[in-house]
Tab-separated table of C-alpha atoms in Angstrom:
chain	number	residue	atom	x	y	z
A	1	UNK	CA	0.000	0.000	0.000
A	2	UNK	CA	2.970	2.319	0.512
A	3	UNK	CA	3.622	2.257	-3.260
A	4	UNK	CA	0.274	3.853	-4.027
A	5	UNK	CA	1.030	7.460	-4.876
A	6	UNK	CA	-1.560	7.813	-7.675
A	7	UNK	CA	-5.311	8.166	-7.436
A	8	UNK	CA	-7.712	6.663	-10.029
A	9	UNK	CA	-6.745	4.462	-12.991
A	10	UNK	CA	-8.745	3.589	-16.095
A	11	UNK	CA	-7.133	1.091	-18.453
A	12	UNK	CA	-8.877	0.083	-21.667
A	13	UNK	CA	-8.149	-0.064	-25.373
A	14	UNK	CA	-11.783	-0.632	-26.447
A	15	UNK	CA	-13.860	2.544	-26.669
A	16	UNK	CA	-16.890	0.847	-28.219
A	17	UNK	CA	-18.089	-1.429	-25.408
A	18	UNK	CA	-21.558	-2.921	-25.091
A	19	UNK	CA	-21.759	-1.498	-21.573
A	20	UNK	CA	-20.967	2.041	-22.764
A	21	UNK	CA	-18.279	2.299	-20.085
A	22	UNK	CA	-16.463	5.013	-22.030
A	23	UNK	CA	-19.423	7.391	-21.550
A	24	UNK	CA	-19.341	6.647	-17.811
A	25	UNK	CA	-15.634	7.470	-17.650
A	26	UNK	CA	-16.102	10.681	-19.654
A	27	UNK	CA	-18.760	11.784	-17.192
A	28	UNK	CA	-16.873	10.960	-14.006
A	29	UNK	CA	-13.858	12.839	-15.386
A	30	UNK	CA	-15.927	16.023	-14.935
A	31	UNK	CA	-15.867	15.432	-11.179
A	32	UNK	CA	-12.481	13.840	-10.485
A	33	UNK	CA	-9.107	13.349	-12.185
A	34	UNK	CA	-8.656	9.973	-13.852
A	35	UNK	CA	-5.450	8.607	-15.385
A	36	UNK	CA	-6.513	6.827	-18.557
A	37	UNK	CA	-3.357	5.135	-19.803
A	38	UNK	CA	-4.955	2.929	-22.464
A	39	UNK	CA	-5.954	3.882	-25.999
A	40	UNK	CA	-9.521	4.653	-24.911
A	41	UNK	CA	-9.903	8.241	-23.582
A	42	UNK	CA	-6.122	8.454	-23.278
A	43	UNK	CA	-4.916	11.124	-20.817
A	44	UNK	CA	-1.599	9.728	-19.585
A	45	UNK	CA	1.160	7.615	-21.090
A	46	UNK	CA	1.974	4.170	-19.760
A	47	UNK	CA	5.047	4.490	-17.482
A	48	UNK	CA	8.114	3.563	-19.521
A	49	UNK	CA	9.637	1.399	-16.788
A	50	UNK	CA	6.496	-0.738	-16.661
A	51	UNK	CA	5.903	-0.736	-20.418
A	52	UNK	CA	9.251	-2.475	-20.840
A	53	UNK	CA	7.849	-5.515	-19.006
A	54	UNK	CA	5.433	-6.290	-21.821
A	55	UNK	CA	7.931	-6.227	-24.673
A	56	UNK	CA	8.855	-9.570	-26.173
A	57	UNK	CA	12.681	-9.548	-26.313
A	58	UNK	CA	12.650	-11.966	-29.231
A	59	UNK	CA	10.991	-9.508	-31.616
A	60	UNK	CA	10.638	-6.170	-29.777
A	61	UNK	CA	6.845	-6.238	-30.063
A	62	UNK	CA	4.333	-5.861	-27.248
A	63	UNK	CA	2.782	-9.013	-25.815
A	64	UNK	CA	-0.443	-7.001	-25.686
A	65	UNK	CA	-0.662	-6.770	-29.487
A	66	UNK	CA	-0.912	-10.568	-29.729
A	67	UNK	CA	-3.048	-10.981	-26.564
A	68	UNK	CA	-0.238	-12.920	-24.940
A	69	UNK	CA	-1.105	-13.016	-21.237
A	70	UNK	CA	2.475	-12.094	-20.297
A	71	UNK	CA	1.373	-8.459	-20.461
A	72	UNK	CA	-0.711	-9.065	-17.315
A	73	UNK	CA	2.474	-8.584	-15.276
A	74	UNK	CA	2.792	-5.000	-16.469
A	75	UNK	CA	-0.881	-4.370	-15.651
A	76	UNK	CA	-0.330	-5.545	-12.075
A	77	UNK	CA	2.763	-3.371	-11.676
A	78	UNK	CA	0.749	-0.400	-12.897
A	79	UNK	CA	-2.150	-1.181	-10.548
A	80	UNK	CA	0.220	-1.318	-7.590
A	81	UNK	CA	0.740	2.445	-7.981
A	82	UNK	CA	-2.960	3.344	-7.805
A	83	UNK	CA	-5.434	3.481	-4.939
A	84	UNK	CA	-8.479	2.986	-7.169
A	85	UNK	CA	-9.328	1.497	-10.535
A	86	UNK	CA	-12.437	2.125	-12.583
A	87	UNK	CA	-13.366	-1.511	-13.089
A	88	UNK	CA	-15.925	-1.582	-15.877
A	89	UNK	CA	-16.367	-4.776	-17.947
A	90	UNK	CA	-17.334	-4.401	-21.590
A	91	UNK	CA	-20.702	-6.067	-20.897
A	92	UNK	CA	-23.110	-5.880	-17.957
A	93	UNK	CA	-24.110	-9.500	-17.476
A	94	UNK	CA	-24.816	-11.645	-14.418
A	95	UNK	CA	-21.620	-13.398	-13.296
A	96	UNK	CA	-19.536	-11.859	-16.089
A	97	UNK	CA	-16.609	-10.963	-13.837
A	98	UNK	CA	-13.336	-10.470	-15.689
A	99	UNK	CA	-9.660	-10.394	-14.753
A	100	UNK	CA	-9.968	-6.619	-14.242
A	101	UNK	CA	-11.626	-7.218	-10.874
A	102	UNK	CA	-9.309	-10.025	-9.787
A	103	UNK	CA	-6.242	-7.981	-10.730
A	104	UNK	CA	-7.424	-5.241	-8.361
A	105	UNK	CA	-7.507	-7.694	-5.471
A	106	UNK	CA	-4.040	-8.984	-6.378
A	107	UNK	CA	-2.599	-5.463	-6.451
A	108	UNK	CA	-4.494	-4.180	-3.362
A	109	UNK	CA	-6.239	-1.583	-5.516
A	110	UNK	CA	-9.817	-0.727	-4.586
A	111	UNK	CA	-12.138	-1.465	-7.532
A	112	UNK	CA	-14.741	1.158	-8.396
A	113	UNK	CA	-17.037	-1.452	-9.861
A	114	UNK	CA	-19.833	-1.185	-12.394
A	115	UNK	CA	-20.438	-4.552	-13.988
A	116	UNK	CA	-22.294	-7.737	-13.112
A	117	UNK	CA	-25.627	-6.868	-11.439
A	118	UNK	CA	-24.846	-9.525	-8.819
A	119	UNK	CA	-21.402	-8.000	-8.256
A	120	UNK	CA	-22.038	-7.779	-4.498
A	121	UNK	CA	-21.783	-11.580	-4.445
A	122	UNK	CA	-18.182	-11.184	-5.607
A	123	UNK	CA	-17.235	-8.784	-2.799
A	124	UNK	CA	-14.943	-10.629	-0.377
A	125	UNK	CA	-15.640	-8.151	2.405
A	126	UNK	CA	-19.404	-8.559	2.218
A	127	UNK	CA	-19.061	-12.350	2.139
A	128	UNK	CA	-16.910	-12.195	5.293
A	129	UNK	CA	-19.446	-9.926	6.997
A	130	UNK	CA	-17.020	-7.009	7.308
A	131	UNK	CA	-16.471	-3.746	5.408
A	132	UNK	CA	-16.902	-4.054	1.607
A	133	UNK	CA	-13.759	-4.673	-0.419
A	134	UNK	CA	-15.250	-2.920	-3.463
A	135	UNK	CA	-16.913	0.391	-4.229
A	136	UNK	CA	-20.159	-0.579	-5.941
A	137	UNK	CA	-21.232	2.244	-8.247
A	138	UNK	CA	-24.828	1.019	-8.175
A	139	UNK	CA	-24.966	1.820	-4.427
A	140	UNK	CA	-24.734	5.565	-5.138
A	141	UNK	CA	-27.345	7.997	-6.419
A	142	UNK	CA	-25.093	9.976	-8.761
A	143	UNK	CA	-21.586	11.039	-9.741
A	144	UNK	CA	-21.476	13.703	-7.047
A	145	UNK	CA	-22.133	11.306	-4.163
A	146	UNK	CA	-19.748	8.728	-5.654
A	147	UNK	CA	-16.851	11.145	-6.051
A	148	UNK	CA	-17.475	12.689	-2.609
A	149	UNK	CA	-17.074	9.188	-1.187
A	150	UNK	CA	-13.806	8.719	-3.087
A	151	UNK	CA	-12.548	12.009	-1.670
A	152	UNK	CA	-13.514	10.923	1.857
A	153	UNK	CA	-11.589	7.655	1.456
A	154	UNK	CA	-8.526	9.524	0.227
A	155	UNK	CA	-8.548	11.871	3.218
A	156	UNK	CA	-9.373	9.264	5.872
A	157	UNK	CA	-6.723	6.567	6.294
A	158	UNK	CA	-8.948	4.535	8.620
A	159	UNK	CA	-11.741	4.466	6.036
A	160	UNK	CA	-9.227	3.612	3.303
A	161	UNK	CA	-7.808	0.680	5.274
A	162	UNK	CA	-11.305	-0.652	6.012
A	163	UNK	CA	-11.508	-1.745	2.367
A	164	UNK	CA	-8.757	-4.267	3.139
A	165	UNK	CA	-10.339	-5.631	6.308
A	166	UNK	CA	-11.394	-8.747	4.380
A	167	UNK	CA	-7.737	-9.829	4.213
A	168	UNK	CA	-7.884	-10.607	7.940
A	169	UNK	CA	-10.934	-12.843	7.486
A	170	UNK	CA	-9.912	-15.223	4.690
A	171	UNK	CA	-11.441	-18.144	6.536
A	172	UNK	CA	-14.877	-16.572	6.169
A	173	UNK	CA	-14.827	-16.063	2.408
A	174	UNK	CA	-12.115	-18.195	0.810
A	175	UNK	CA	-14.233	-21.373	0.679
A	176	UNK	CA	-17.394	-19.460	-0.143
A	177	UNK	CA	-16.326	-17.234	-3.012
A	178	UNK	CA	-18.305	-15.940	-4.722
A	179	UNK	CA	-21.243	-15.928	-2.325
A	180	UNK	CA	-23.395	-17.994	-4.707
A	181	UNK	CA	-20.653	-20.509	-5.500
A	182	UNK	CA	-22.997	-23.481	-5.096
A	183	UNK	CA	-25.381	-22.052	-7.679
A	184	UNK	CA	-22.447	-21.438	-10.010
A	185	UNK	CA	-21.287	-25.023	-9.601
A	186	UNK	CA	-24.669	-26.151	-10.852
A	187	UNK	CA	-24.036	-24.450	-14.173
A	188	UNK	CA	-20.341	-25.245	-14.582
A	189	UNK	CA	-21.126	-26.964	-17.885
A	190	UNK	CA	-18.818	-29.868	-17.036
A	191	UNK	CA	-15.732	-27.652	-16.731
A	192	UNK	CA	-12.835	-29.635	-15.296
A	193	UNK	CA	-11.232	-26.672	-13.522
A	194	UNK	CA	-11.914	-23.117	-12.376
A	195	UNK	CA	-9.824	-21.744	-15.238
A	196	UNK	CA	-11.827	-23.723	-17.775
A	197	UNK	CA	-15.067	-22.514	-16.209
A	198	UNK	CA	-13.955	-18.866	-16.411
A	199	UNK	CA	-13.088	-19.433	-20.059
A	200	UNK	CA	-16.579	-20.800	-20.665
A	201	UNK	CA	-18.198	-17.787	-18.983
A	202	UNK	CA	-16.010	-15.421	-21.005
A	203	UNK	CA	-16.907	-17.217	-24.223
A	204	UNK	CA	-20.592	-16.963	-23.336
A	205	UNK	CA	-20.241	-13.214	-22.739
A	206	UNK	CA	-18.476	-12.795	-26.092
A	207	UNK	CA	-21.270	-14.695	-27.816
A	208	UNK	CA	-23.809	-12.487	-26.058
A	209	UNK	CA	-22.031	-9.348	-27.262
A	210	UNK	CA	-22.279	-10.688	-30.804
A	211	UNK	CA	-26.005	-11.274	-30.288
A	212	UNK	CA	-26.360	-7.664	-29.135
A	213	UNK	CA	-24.614	-6.482	-32.289
A	214	UNK	CA	-26.879	-8.714	-34.384
A	215	UNK	CA	-29.894	-7.263	-32.617
A	216	UNK	CA	-28.869	-3.799	-33.758
A	217	UNK	CA	-28.409	-4.989	-37.344
A	218	UNK	CA	-31.445	-7.315	-37.480
A	219	UNK	CA	-33.967	-6.239	-34.841
A	220	UNK	CA	-36.733	-8.454	-36.202
A	221	UNK	CA	-34.798	-11.688	-36.045
A	222	UNK	CA	-32.539	-11.363	-32.978
A	223	UNK	CA	-33.170	-11.255	-29.231
A	224	UNK	CA	-30.936	-9.844	-26.493
A	225	UNK	CA	-29.505	-12.314	-23.955
A	226	UNK	CA	-31.809	-12.573	-20.938
A	227	UNK	CA	-29.156	-12.068	-18.266
A	228	UNK	CA	-27.344	-9.143	-19.925
A	229	UNK	CA	-28.455	-5.568	-19.442
A	230	UNK	CA	-26.994	-3.558	-22.315
A	231	UNK	CA	-25.730	-0.030	-21.749
A	232	UNK	CA	-25.029	1.070	-18.167
A	233	UNK	CA	-27.491	3.962	-18.514
A	234	UNK	CA	-30.328	1.639	-19.503
A	235	UNK	CA	-29.386	-0.633	-16.632
A	236	UNK	CA	-29.538	2.265	-14.152
A	237	UNK	CA	-32.849	3.411	-15.628
A	238	UNK	CA	-34.239	-0.077	-15.056
A	239	UNK	CA	-33.209	0.289	-11.405
A	240	UNK	CA	-35.227	3.502	-11.142
A	241	UNK	CA	-32.230	5.790	-10.688
A	242	UNK	CA	-32.530	9.518	-11.302
A	243	UNK	CA	-30.421	9.790	-14.451
A	244	UNK	CA	-30.084	13.576	-14.135
A	245	UNK	CA	-27.532	12.789	-11.431
A	246	UNK	CA	-25.546	10.529	-13.745
A	247	UNK	CA	-24.531	13.074	-16.381
């Protein structure tokens, strides 16, 4: 935690997500400074000392360009410097939880999370019955209240450290993560390992994104996936939120 000198990180190369996360980031930037080091909404360059970690010495090219997972190491090193990360998957679907969230936990970076509607089930703090380990955007009534909370965390070391309270209660959540693990096991689709299961979920989400694109092109013949919720604004509207506070 002593390494964390920077505030909020956004890291994405895709500015055309199904969830519309880029419009969320644009809006929150009106209230608080965000370091966007990816190609999407770029505001700050990737630190050169970390960028070097993702270069393949055999050809001088970035592992990222070929989706080689060796670039994950550079992502973690970058996360270690930030207190918060805007953690916004490209689709808002039940149980579609990507490596972006897990990387935050690995790097002790607090995720500002807007993704799976059942995301609270993936919060280790809530499972342990202690302070949340995540900042759930859906718990707030607008950008102003969300960013005021971020400011309060930054100024209050005790409040900041409470987001890591779950680390002292591993016995309460490690065997019961996520909270609905038994329900998830029922739909594992015969996966032989956790990694294989995550791959299956990711593949499903990718297929669902394609269905959403088909729906736009062929509205009479396609149907949106039942457990995906489209753009984050439509999702918030369905929750009855006052959207004038989310501009």
